[in-house]
Tab-separated table of C-alpha atoms in Angstrom:
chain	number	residue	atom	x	y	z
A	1	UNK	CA	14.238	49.245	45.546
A	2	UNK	CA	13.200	45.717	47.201
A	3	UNK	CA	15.976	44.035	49.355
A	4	UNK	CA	15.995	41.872	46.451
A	5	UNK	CA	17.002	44.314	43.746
A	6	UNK	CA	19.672	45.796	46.399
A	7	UNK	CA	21.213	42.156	46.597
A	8	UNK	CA	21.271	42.103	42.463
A	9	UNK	CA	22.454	45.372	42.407
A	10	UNK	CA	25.716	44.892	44.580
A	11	UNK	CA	26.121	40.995	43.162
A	12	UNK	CA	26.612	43.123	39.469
A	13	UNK	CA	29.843	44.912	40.710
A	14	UNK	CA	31.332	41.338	41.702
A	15	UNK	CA	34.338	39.733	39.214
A	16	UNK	CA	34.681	36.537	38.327
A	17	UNK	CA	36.298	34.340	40.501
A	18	UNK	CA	38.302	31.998	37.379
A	19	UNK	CA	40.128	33.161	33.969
A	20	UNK	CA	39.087	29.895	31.906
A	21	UNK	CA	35.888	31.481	30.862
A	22	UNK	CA	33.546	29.656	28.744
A	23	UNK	CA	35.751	26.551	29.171
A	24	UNK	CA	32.332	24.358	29.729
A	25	UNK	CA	31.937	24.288	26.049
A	26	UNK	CA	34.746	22.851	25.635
A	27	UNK	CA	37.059	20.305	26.948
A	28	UNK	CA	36.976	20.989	31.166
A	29	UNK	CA	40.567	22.748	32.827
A	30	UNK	CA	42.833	21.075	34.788
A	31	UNK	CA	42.938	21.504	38.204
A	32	UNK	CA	39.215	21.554	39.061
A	33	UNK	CA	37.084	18.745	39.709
A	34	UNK	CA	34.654	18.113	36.872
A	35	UNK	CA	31.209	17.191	36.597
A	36	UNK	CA	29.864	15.520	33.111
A	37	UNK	CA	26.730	14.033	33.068
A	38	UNK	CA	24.174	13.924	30.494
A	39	UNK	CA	20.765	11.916	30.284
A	40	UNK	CA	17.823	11.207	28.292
A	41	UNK	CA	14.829	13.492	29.562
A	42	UNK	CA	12.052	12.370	26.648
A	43	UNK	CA	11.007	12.562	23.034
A	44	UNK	CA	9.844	15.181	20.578
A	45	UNK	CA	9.431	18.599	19.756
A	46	UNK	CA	7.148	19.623	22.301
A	47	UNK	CA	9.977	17.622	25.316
A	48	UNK	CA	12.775	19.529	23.657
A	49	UNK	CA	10.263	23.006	24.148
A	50	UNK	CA	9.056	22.594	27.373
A	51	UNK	CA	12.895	21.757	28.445
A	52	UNK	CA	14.273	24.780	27.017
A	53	UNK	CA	11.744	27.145	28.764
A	54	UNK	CA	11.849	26.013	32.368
A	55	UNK	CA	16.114	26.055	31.423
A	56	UNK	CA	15.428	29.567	30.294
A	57	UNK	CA	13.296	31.066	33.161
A	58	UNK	CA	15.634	29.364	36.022
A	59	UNK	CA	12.558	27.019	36.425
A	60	UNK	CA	15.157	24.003	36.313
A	61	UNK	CA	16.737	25.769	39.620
A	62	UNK	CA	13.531	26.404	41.123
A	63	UNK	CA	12.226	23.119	40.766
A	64	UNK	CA	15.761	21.592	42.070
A	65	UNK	CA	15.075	23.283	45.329
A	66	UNK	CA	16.778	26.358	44.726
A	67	UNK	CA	15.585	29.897	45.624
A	68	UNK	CA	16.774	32.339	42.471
A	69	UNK	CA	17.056	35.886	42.564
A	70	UNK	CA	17.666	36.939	38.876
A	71	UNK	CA	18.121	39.997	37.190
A	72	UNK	CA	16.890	38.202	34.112
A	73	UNK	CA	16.288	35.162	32.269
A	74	UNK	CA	18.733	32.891	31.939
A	75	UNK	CA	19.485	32.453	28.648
A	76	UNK	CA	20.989	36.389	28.054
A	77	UNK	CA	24.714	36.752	28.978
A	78	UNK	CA	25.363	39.429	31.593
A	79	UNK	CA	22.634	37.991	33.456
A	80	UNK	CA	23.535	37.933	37.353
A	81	UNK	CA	21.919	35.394	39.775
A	82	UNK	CA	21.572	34.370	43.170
A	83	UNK	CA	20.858	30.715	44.123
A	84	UNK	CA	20.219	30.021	47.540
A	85	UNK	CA	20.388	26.688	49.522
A	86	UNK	CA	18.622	25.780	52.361
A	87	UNK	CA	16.780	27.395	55.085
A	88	UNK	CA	16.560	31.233	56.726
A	89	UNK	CA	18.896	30.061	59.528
A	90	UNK	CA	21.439	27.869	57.413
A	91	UNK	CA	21.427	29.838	54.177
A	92	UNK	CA	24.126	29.105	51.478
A	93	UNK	CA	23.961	31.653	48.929
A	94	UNK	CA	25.531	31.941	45.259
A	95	UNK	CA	26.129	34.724	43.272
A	96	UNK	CA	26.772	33.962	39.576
A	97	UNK	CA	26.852	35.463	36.044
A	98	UNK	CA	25.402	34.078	32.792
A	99	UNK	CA	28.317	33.612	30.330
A	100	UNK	CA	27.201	32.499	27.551
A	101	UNK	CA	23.715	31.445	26.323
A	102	UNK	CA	22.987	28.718	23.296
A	103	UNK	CA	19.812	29.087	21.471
A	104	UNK	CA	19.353	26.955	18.554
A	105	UNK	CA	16.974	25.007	16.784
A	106	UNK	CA	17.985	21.594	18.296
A	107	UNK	CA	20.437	23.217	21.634
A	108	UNK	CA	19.308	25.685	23.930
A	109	UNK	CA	21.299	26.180	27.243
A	110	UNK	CA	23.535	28.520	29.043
A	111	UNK	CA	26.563	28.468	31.476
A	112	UNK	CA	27.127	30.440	34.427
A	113	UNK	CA	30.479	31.239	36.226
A	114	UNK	CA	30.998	31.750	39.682
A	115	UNK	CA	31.118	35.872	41.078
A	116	UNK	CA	33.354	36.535	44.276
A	117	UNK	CA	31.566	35.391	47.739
A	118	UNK	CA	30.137	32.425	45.858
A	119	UNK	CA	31.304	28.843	47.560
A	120	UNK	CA	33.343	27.697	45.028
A	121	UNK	CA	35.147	28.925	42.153
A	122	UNK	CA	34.035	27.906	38.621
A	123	UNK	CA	31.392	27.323	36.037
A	124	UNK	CA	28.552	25.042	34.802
A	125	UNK	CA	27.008	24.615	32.070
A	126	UNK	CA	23.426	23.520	31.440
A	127	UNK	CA	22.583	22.161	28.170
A	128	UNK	CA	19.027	20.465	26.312
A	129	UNK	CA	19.579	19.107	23.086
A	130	UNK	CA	17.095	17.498	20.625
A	131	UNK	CA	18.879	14.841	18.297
A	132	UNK	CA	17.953	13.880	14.849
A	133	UNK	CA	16.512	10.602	16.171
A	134	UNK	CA	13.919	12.525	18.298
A	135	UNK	CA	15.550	12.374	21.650
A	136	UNK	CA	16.390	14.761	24.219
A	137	UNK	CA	18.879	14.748	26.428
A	138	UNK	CA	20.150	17.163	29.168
A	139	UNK	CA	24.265	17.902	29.957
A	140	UNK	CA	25.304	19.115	32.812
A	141	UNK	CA	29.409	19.969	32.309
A	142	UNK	CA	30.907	22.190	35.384
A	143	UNK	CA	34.196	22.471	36.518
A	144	UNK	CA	34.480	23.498	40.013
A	145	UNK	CA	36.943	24.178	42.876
A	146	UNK	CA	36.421	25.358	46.611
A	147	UNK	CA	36.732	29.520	46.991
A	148	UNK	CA	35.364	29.776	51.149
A	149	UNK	CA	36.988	28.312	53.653
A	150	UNK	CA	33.990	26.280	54.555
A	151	UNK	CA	34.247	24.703	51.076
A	152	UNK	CA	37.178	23.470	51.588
A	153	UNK	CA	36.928	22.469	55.111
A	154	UNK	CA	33.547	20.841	53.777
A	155	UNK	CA	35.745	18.313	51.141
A	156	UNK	CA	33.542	15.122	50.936
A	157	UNK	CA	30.219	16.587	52.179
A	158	UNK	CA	30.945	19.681	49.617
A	159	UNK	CA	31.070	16.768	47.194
A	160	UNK	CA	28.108	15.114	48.170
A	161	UNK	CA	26.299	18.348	48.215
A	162	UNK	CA	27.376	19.375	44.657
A	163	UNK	CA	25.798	15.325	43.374
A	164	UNK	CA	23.036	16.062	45.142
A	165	UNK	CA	21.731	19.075	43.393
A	166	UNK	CA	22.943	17.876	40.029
A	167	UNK	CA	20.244	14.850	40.681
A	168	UNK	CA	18.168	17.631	41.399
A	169	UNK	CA	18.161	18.906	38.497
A	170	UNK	CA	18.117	15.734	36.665
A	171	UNK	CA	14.693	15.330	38.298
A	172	UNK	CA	13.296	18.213	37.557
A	173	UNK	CA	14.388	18.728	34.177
A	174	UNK	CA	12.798	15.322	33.436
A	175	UNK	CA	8.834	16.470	35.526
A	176	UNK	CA	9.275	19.994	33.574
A	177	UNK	CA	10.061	18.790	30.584
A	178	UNK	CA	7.322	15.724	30.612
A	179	UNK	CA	4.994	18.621	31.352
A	180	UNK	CA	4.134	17.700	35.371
């Protein structure tokens, strides 16, 4: 077993850290702070695609500046997931679980919730939709609160953090999906 597969392994016996699973499809719970943002990423079929697989495979992530450890793709539920931030010597790691997964002919996306040890407390949800008018946009809807003590110590720059890798992924949705 890599070091890898141990990490998985021991992130799969972690709870949940909230009770309003699966809220992101819905209207967002009080008492969190909220992120809602959604954006036009292109045109077409072959946008909408090429969106949905690099959403699927944790490309998004990747490409955002992430490192993800996985146990699967992220578009099954169950799935369990590490996302790390930053560098060997100042690491901030993530454990989450895929909660539910959208695959449709016009919406693909899933939402992950937050596992015990993770930074904050909460879930977000990442969603690509092709409208009848041909364009494609990409939601992010996460509702959020701080878990660690350095979270909440961190207030503003935990904040600024958090807008800083939804851009990310903004960004890279928009390269991926444009094919670059």
């Amino acid at each position: 077993m890599t070091a890898a597969e141990g990490w998985l392994a021991e992130v799969a016996a972690r709870p949940l850290t909230y009770a309003e699973v699966g809220a992101t499809r819905h209207a967002l719970p009080p008492g969190y702070r909220h992120i809602q943002r959604t954006e036009i990423i292109g045109t077409g079929a072959d946008t909408f695609q090429r969106a949905g697989e690099a959403l699927d495979h944790w490309t998004v992530h990747r490409a955002a500046g992430l490192r993800v450890l996985a146990s699967g793709p992220a578009n099954q539920p169950g799935v369990d997931a590490v996302l790390l931030l930053g560098t060997r010597r100042l690491q901030v790691s993530a454990a989450c679980r895929v909660v539910y997964a959208i695959q449709e002919p016009n919406r693909r996306g899933f939402a992950y919730g937050t596992l015990a040890g993770h930074p904050e407390t909460g879930e977000e949800a990442f969603l690509i939709h092709l409208g009848d008018d041909g364009r494609v946009t990409f939601s992010i809807a996460a509702f959020s609160r701080p878990q660690r003590l350095a979270a909440r110590l961190g207030g503003p720059l935990t904040h600024a953090v958090q807008e800083v890798i939804t851009s990310r992924y903004f960004s890279a949705v928009r390269r991926l999906a444009a094919g670059r």
